[in-house]
CSV table of C-alpha atoms and ligand atoms in Angstrom, one decimal:
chain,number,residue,atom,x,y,z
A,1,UNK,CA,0.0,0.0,0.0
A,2,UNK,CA,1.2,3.8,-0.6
A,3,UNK,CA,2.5,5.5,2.0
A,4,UNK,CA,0.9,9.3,2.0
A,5,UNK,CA,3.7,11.4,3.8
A,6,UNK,CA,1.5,13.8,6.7
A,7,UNK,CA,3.4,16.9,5.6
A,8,UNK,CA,1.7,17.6,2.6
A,9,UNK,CA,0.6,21.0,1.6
A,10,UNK,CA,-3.5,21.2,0.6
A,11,UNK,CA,-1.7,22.1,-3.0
A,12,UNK,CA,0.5,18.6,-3.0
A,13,UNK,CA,-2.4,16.8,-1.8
A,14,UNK,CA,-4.7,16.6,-4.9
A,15,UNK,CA,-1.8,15.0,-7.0
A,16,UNK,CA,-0.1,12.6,-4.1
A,17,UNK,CA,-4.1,11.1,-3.0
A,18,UNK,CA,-4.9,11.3,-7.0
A,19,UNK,CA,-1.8,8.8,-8.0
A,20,UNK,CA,-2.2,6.9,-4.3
A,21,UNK,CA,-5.8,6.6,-5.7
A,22,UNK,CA,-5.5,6.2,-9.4
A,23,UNK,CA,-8.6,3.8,-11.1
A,24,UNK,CA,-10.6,4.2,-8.2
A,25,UNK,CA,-12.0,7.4,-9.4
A,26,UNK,CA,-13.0,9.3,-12.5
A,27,UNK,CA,-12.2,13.2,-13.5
A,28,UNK,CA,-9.5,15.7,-12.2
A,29,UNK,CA,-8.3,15.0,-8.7
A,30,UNK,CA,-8.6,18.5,-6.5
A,31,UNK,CA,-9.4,19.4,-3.0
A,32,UNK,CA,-13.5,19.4,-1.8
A,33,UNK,CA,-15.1,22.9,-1.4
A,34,UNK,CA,-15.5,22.9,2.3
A,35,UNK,CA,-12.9,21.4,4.8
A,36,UNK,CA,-13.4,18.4,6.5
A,37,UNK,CA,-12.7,17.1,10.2
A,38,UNK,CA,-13.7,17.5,13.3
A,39,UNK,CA,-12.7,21.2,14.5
A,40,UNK,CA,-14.2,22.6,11.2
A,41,UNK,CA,-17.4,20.4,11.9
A,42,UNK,CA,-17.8,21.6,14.9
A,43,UNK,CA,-17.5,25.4,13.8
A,44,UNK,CA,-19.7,24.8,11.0
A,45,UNK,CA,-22.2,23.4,13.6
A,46,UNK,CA,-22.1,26.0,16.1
A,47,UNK,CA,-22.0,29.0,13.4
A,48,UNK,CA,-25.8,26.9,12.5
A,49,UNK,CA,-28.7,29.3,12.7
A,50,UNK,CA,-31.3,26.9,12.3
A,51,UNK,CA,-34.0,29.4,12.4
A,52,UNK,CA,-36.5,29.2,9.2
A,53,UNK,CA,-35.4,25.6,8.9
A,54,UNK,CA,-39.4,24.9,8.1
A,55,UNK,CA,-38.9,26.4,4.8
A,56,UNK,CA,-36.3,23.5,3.9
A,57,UNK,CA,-37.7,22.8,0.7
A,58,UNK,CA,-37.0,26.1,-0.7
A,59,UNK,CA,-33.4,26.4,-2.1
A,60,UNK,CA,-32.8,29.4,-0.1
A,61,UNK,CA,-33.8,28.3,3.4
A,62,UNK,CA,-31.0,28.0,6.1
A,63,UNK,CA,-30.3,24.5,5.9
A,64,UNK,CA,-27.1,23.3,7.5
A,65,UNK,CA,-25.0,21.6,5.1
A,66,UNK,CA,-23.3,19.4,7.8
A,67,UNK,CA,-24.2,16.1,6.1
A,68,UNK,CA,-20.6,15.4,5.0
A,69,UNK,CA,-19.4,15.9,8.7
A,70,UNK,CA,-22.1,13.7,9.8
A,71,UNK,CA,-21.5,11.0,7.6
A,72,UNK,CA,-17.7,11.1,8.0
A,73,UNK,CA,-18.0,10.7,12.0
A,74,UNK,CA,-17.0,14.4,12.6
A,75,UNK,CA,-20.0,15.1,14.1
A,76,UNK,CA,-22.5,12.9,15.7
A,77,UNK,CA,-26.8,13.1,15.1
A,78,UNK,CA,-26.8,13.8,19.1
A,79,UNK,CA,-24.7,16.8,18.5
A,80,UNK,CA,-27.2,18.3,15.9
A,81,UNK,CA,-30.3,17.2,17.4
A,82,UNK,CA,-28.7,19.0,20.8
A,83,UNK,CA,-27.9,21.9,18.8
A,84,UNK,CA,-31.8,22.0,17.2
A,85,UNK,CA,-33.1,21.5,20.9
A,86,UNK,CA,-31.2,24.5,22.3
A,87,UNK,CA,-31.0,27.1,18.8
A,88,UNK,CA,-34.2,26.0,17.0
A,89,UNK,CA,-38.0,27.1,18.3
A,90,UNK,CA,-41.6,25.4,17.0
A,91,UNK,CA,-41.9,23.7,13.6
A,92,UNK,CA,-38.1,24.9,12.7
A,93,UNK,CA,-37.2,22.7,15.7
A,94,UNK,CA,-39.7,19.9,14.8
A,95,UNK,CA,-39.0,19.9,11.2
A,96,UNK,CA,-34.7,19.7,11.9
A,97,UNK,CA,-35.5,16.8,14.1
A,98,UNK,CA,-37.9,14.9,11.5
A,99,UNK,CA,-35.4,15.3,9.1
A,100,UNK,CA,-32.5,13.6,11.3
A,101,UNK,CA,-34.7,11.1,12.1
A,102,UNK,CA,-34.8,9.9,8.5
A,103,UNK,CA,-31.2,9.4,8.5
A,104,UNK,CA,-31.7,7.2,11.8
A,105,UNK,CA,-34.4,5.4,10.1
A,106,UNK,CA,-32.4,4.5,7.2
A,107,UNK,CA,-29.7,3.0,9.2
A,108,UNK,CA,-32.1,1.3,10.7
A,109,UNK,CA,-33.1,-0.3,7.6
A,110,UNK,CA,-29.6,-0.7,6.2
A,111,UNK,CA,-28.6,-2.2,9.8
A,112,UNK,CA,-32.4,-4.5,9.3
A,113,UNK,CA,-31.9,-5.5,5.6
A,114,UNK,CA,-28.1,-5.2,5.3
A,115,UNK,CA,-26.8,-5.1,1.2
A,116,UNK,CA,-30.4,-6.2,0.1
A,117,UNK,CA,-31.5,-2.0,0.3
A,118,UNK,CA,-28.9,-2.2,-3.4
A,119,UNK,CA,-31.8,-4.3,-5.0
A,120,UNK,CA,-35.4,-3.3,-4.8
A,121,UNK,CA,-37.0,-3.8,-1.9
A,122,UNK,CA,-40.5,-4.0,-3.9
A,123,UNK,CA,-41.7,-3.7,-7.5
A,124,UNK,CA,-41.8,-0.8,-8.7
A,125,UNK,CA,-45.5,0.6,-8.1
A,126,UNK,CA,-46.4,1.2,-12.3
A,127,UNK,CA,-45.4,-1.0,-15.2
A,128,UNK,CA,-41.8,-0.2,-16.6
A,129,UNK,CA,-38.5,-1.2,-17.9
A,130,UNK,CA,-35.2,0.9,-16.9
A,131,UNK,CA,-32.1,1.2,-18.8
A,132,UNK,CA,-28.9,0.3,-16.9
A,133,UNK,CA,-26.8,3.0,-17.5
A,134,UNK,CA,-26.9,6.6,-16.7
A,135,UNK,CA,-27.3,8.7,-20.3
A,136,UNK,CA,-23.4,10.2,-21.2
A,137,UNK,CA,-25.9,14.0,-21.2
A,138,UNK,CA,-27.1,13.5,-17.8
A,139,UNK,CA,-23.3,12.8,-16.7
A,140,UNK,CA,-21.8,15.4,-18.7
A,141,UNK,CA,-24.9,18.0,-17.7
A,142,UNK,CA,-25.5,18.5,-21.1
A,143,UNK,CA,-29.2,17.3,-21.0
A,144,UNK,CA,-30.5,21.2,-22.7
A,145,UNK,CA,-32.6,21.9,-19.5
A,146,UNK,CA,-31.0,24.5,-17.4
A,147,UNK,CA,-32.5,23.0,-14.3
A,148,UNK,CA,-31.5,19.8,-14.4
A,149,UNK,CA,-28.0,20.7,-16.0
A,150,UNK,CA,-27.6,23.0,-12.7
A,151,UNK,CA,-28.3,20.2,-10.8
A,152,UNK,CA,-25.9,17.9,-12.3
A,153,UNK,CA,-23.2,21.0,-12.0
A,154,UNK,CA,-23.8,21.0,-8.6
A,155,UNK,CA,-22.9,17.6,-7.9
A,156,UNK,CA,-19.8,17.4,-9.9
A,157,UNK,CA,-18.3,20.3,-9.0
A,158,UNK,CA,-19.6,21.2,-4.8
A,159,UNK,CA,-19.9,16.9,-4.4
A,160,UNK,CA,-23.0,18.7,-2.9
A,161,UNK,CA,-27.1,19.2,-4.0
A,162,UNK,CA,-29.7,20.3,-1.8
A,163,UNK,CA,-32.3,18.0,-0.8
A,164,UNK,CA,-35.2,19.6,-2.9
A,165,UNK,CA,-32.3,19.0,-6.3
A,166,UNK,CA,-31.5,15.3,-5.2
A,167,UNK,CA,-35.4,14.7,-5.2
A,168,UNK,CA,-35.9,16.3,-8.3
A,169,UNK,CA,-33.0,15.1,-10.8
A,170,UNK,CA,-33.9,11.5,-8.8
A,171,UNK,CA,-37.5,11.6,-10.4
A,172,UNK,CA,-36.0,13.3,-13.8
A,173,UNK,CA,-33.7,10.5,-14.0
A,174,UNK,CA,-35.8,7.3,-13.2
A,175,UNK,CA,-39.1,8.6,-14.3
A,176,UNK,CA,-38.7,10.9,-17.5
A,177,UNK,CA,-35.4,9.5,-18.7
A,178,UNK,CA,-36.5,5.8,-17.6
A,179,UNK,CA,-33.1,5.3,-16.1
A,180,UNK,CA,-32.9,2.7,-12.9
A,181,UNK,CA,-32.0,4.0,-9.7
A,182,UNK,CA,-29.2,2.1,-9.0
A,183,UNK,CA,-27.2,4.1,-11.4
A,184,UNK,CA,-28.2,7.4,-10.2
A,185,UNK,CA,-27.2,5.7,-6.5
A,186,UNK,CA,-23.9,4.8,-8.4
A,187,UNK,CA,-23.4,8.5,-9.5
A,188,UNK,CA,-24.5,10.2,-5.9
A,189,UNK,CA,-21.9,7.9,-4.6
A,190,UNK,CA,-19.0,9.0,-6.8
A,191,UNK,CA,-19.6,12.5,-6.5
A,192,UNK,CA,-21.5,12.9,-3.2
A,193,UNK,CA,-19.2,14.1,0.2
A,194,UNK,CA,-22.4,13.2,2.3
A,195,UNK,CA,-22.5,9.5,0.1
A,196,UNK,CA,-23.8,7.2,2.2
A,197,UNK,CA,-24.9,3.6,1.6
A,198,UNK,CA,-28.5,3.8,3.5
A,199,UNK,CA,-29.5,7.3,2.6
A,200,UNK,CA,-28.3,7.2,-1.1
A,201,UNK,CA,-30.2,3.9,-1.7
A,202,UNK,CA,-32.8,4.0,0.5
A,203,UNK,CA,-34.0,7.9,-1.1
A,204,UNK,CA,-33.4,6.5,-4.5
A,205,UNK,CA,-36.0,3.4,-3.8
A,206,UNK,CA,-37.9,6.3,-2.4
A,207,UNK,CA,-38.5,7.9,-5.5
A,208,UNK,CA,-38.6,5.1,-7.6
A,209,UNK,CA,-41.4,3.4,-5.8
A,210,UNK,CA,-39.3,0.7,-4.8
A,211,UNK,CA,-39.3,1.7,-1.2
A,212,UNK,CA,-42.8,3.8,-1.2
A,213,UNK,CA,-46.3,3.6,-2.2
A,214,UNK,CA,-46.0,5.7,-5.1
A,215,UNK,CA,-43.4,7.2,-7.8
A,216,UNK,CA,-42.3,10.8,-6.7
A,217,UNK,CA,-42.4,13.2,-9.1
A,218,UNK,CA,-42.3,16.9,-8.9
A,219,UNK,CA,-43.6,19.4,-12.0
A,220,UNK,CA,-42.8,22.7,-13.6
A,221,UNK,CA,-44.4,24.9,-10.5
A,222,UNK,CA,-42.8,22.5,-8.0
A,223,UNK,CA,-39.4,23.6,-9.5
A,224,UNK,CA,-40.1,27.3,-10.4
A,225,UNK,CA,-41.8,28.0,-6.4
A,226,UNK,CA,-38.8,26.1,-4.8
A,227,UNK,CA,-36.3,27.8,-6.6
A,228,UNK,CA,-37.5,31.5,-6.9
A,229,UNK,CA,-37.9,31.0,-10.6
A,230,UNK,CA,-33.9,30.5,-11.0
A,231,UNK,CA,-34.4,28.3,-14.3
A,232,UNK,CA,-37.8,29.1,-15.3
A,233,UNK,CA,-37.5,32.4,-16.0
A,234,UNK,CA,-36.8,32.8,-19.6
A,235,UNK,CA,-36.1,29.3,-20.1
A,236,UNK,CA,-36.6,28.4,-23.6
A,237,UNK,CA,-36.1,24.8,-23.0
A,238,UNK,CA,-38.9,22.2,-24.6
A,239,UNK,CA,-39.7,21.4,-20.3
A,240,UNK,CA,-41.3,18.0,-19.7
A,241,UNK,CA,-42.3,19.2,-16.5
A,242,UNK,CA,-44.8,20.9,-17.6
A,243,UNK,CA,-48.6,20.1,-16.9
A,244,UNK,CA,-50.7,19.1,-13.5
A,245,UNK,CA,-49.9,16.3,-11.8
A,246,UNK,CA,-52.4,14.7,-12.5
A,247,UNK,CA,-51.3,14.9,-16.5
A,248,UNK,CA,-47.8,13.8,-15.6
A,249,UNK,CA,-49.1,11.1,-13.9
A,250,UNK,CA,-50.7,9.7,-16.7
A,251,UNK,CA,-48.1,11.0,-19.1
A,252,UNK,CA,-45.2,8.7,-17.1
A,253,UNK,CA,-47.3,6.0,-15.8
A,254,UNK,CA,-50.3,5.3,-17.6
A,255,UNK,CA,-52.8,6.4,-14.4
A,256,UNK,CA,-54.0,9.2,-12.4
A,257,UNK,CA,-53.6,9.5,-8.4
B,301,FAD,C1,-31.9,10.7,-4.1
B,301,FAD,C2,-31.4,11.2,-2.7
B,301,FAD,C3,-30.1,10.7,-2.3
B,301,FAD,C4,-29.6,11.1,-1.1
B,301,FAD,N1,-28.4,10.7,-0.7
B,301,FAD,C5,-27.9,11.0,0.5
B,301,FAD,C6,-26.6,10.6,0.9
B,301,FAD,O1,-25.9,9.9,0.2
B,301,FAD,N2,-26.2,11.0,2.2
B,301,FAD,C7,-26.9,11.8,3.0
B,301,FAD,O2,-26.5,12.1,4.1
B,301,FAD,N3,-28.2,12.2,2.6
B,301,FAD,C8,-28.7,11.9,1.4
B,301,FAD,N4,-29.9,12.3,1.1
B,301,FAD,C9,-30.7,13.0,2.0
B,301,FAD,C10,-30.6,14.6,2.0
B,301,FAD,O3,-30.7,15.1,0.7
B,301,FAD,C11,-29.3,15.1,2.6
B,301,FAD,O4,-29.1,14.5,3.9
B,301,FAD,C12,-29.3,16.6,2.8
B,301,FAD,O5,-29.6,17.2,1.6
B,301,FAD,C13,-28.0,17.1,3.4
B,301,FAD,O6,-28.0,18.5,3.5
B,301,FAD,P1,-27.9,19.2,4.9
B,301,FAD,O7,-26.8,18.7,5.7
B,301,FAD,O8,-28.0,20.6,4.6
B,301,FAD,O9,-29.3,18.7,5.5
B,301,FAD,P2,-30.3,19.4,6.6
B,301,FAD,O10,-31.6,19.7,5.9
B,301,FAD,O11,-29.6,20.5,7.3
B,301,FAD,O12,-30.5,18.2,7.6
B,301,FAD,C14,-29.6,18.0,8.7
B,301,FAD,C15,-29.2,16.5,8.6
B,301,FAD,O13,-30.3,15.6,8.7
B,301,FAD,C16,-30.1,14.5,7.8
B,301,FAD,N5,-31.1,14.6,6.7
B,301,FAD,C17,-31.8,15.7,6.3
B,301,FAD,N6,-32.7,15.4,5.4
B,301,FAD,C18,-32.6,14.0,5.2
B,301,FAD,C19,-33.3,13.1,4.3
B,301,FAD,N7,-34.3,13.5,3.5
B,301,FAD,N8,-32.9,11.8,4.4
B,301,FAD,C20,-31.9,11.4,5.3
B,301,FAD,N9,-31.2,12.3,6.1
B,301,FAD,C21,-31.6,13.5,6.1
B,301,FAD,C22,-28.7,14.7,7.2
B,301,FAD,O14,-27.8,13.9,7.9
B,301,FAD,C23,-28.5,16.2,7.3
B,301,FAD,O15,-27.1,16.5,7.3
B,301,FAD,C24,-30.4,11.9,-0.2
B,301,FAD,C25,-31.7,12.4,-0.6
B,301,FAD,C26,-32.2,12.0,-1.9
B,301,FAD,C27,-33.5,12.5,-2.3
């Protein structure tokens, strides 16, 4: 095995960790945007102002981006939910608390179901047949809609998307594009800081309907409300998100909720 000298500079590290590494990874080797470990986790945590949490789903609400240190072991759930107890007030206090508990619920499953949460847990709740591999435009974000190129973007070059973008390139890619999860689970994990086994998969069955009682899918107003018209406006894309739900439903599967 390599030996990786511990007096590198952060400008040495990219190329020492990219040959150490070499075929375990694709694209240029280079430094994450945020620093990791456990004194920058726990300044990032107590610089958290959790308040207008409720609003999560909106692409500007304060979430806390402290899923990476989480996942790595810098910080611990306890820590956050602690830090939601004594910071947060009401449903911004409820809702930061709801949302860790999904992560504990996931592990819970992973820790239940162990390497069977990689294989669908149930069929798939409408009649379809996905296509193994991820489309070379959805992994080069050259798909020609600005929204879910953005997405994409965001991935590649932060290794981060906000929850609202993971749900809604998650539905583009299994539902419109007809692409099974397990390669868009393939792609979070490559790219992903926060990457982790039960949450990747167990969001991905999520959306697929392999872990839910229904597909998720999101439309045009979904995206423009969520995201203060970011894409929308003056998009001249041909948008396949467009229409009532109840159109798309029938549109992707063939019945209406
Ligand atoms: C398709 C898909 C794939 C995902 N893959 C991952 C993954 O690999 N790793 C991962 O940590 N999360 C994953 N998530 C969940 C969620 O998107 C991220 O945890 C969240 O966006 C992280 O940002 P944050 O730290 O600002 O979260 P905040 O909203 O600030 O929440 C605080 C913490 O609670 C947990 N959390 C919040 N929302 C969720 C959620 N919906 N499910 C599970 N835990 C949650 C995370 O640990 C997060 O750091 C995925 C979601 C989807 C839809």
């Amino acid at each position: 095995m390599t030996r990786i000298p511990t007096t590198l500079t952060d400008e040495q590290i990219p190329k020492e960790l990219g040959s150490a590494l070499a075929g375990l990874y694709s694209g240029e080797a280079r430094l994450p945007s945020r620093v990791g470990g456990r004194v920058a986790g726990l300044a990032a945590l107590q610089a958290y102002n959790p308040k207008d949490y409720a609003a999560r789903n909106h692409l500007l609400a304060p979430i806390s981006r402290l899923s990476m240190y989480l996942r790595h072991g810098m910080l611990s759930p306890r820590e956050l939910a602690d830090h939601l107890r004594a910071r947060a007030r009401g449903t911004d206090r409820e809702e930061g608390l709801r949302q860790l508990a999904w992560r504990e619920f996931f592990w819970l499953v992973l820790k239940q179901r162990g390497r069977a949460v990689l294989e669908n847990l149930e069929e798939p709740k409408y009649r379809v047949s996905w296509s193994p591999e991820l489309p070379s435009d959805v992994r080069e974000a050259q798909t020609g809609l600005p929204c879910a190129d953005a997405w994409i973007t965001h991935l590649k070059d932060d290794g981060y998307m906000h929850n609202h973008e993971r749900m809604w390139f998650a539905a583009y890619l299994v539902h419109w594009r007809r692409v099974n999860w397990k390669a868009g689970y393939e792609f979070f994990r490559e790219h992903l800081l926060d990457g982790d086994l039960a949450s990747n998969a167990l969001s991905w069955q999520w959306v697929a309907s392999t872990f839910s009682g229904k597909p998720y899918i999101m439309n045009q107003a979904n995206i423009e409300k969520y995201s203060a018209g970011r894409w929308c406006e003056g998009c001249t894309a041909d948008c396949p998100f467009m229409g009532s739900y109840e159109q798309l439903q029938e549109k992707l599967f063939g019945w209406r909720a």
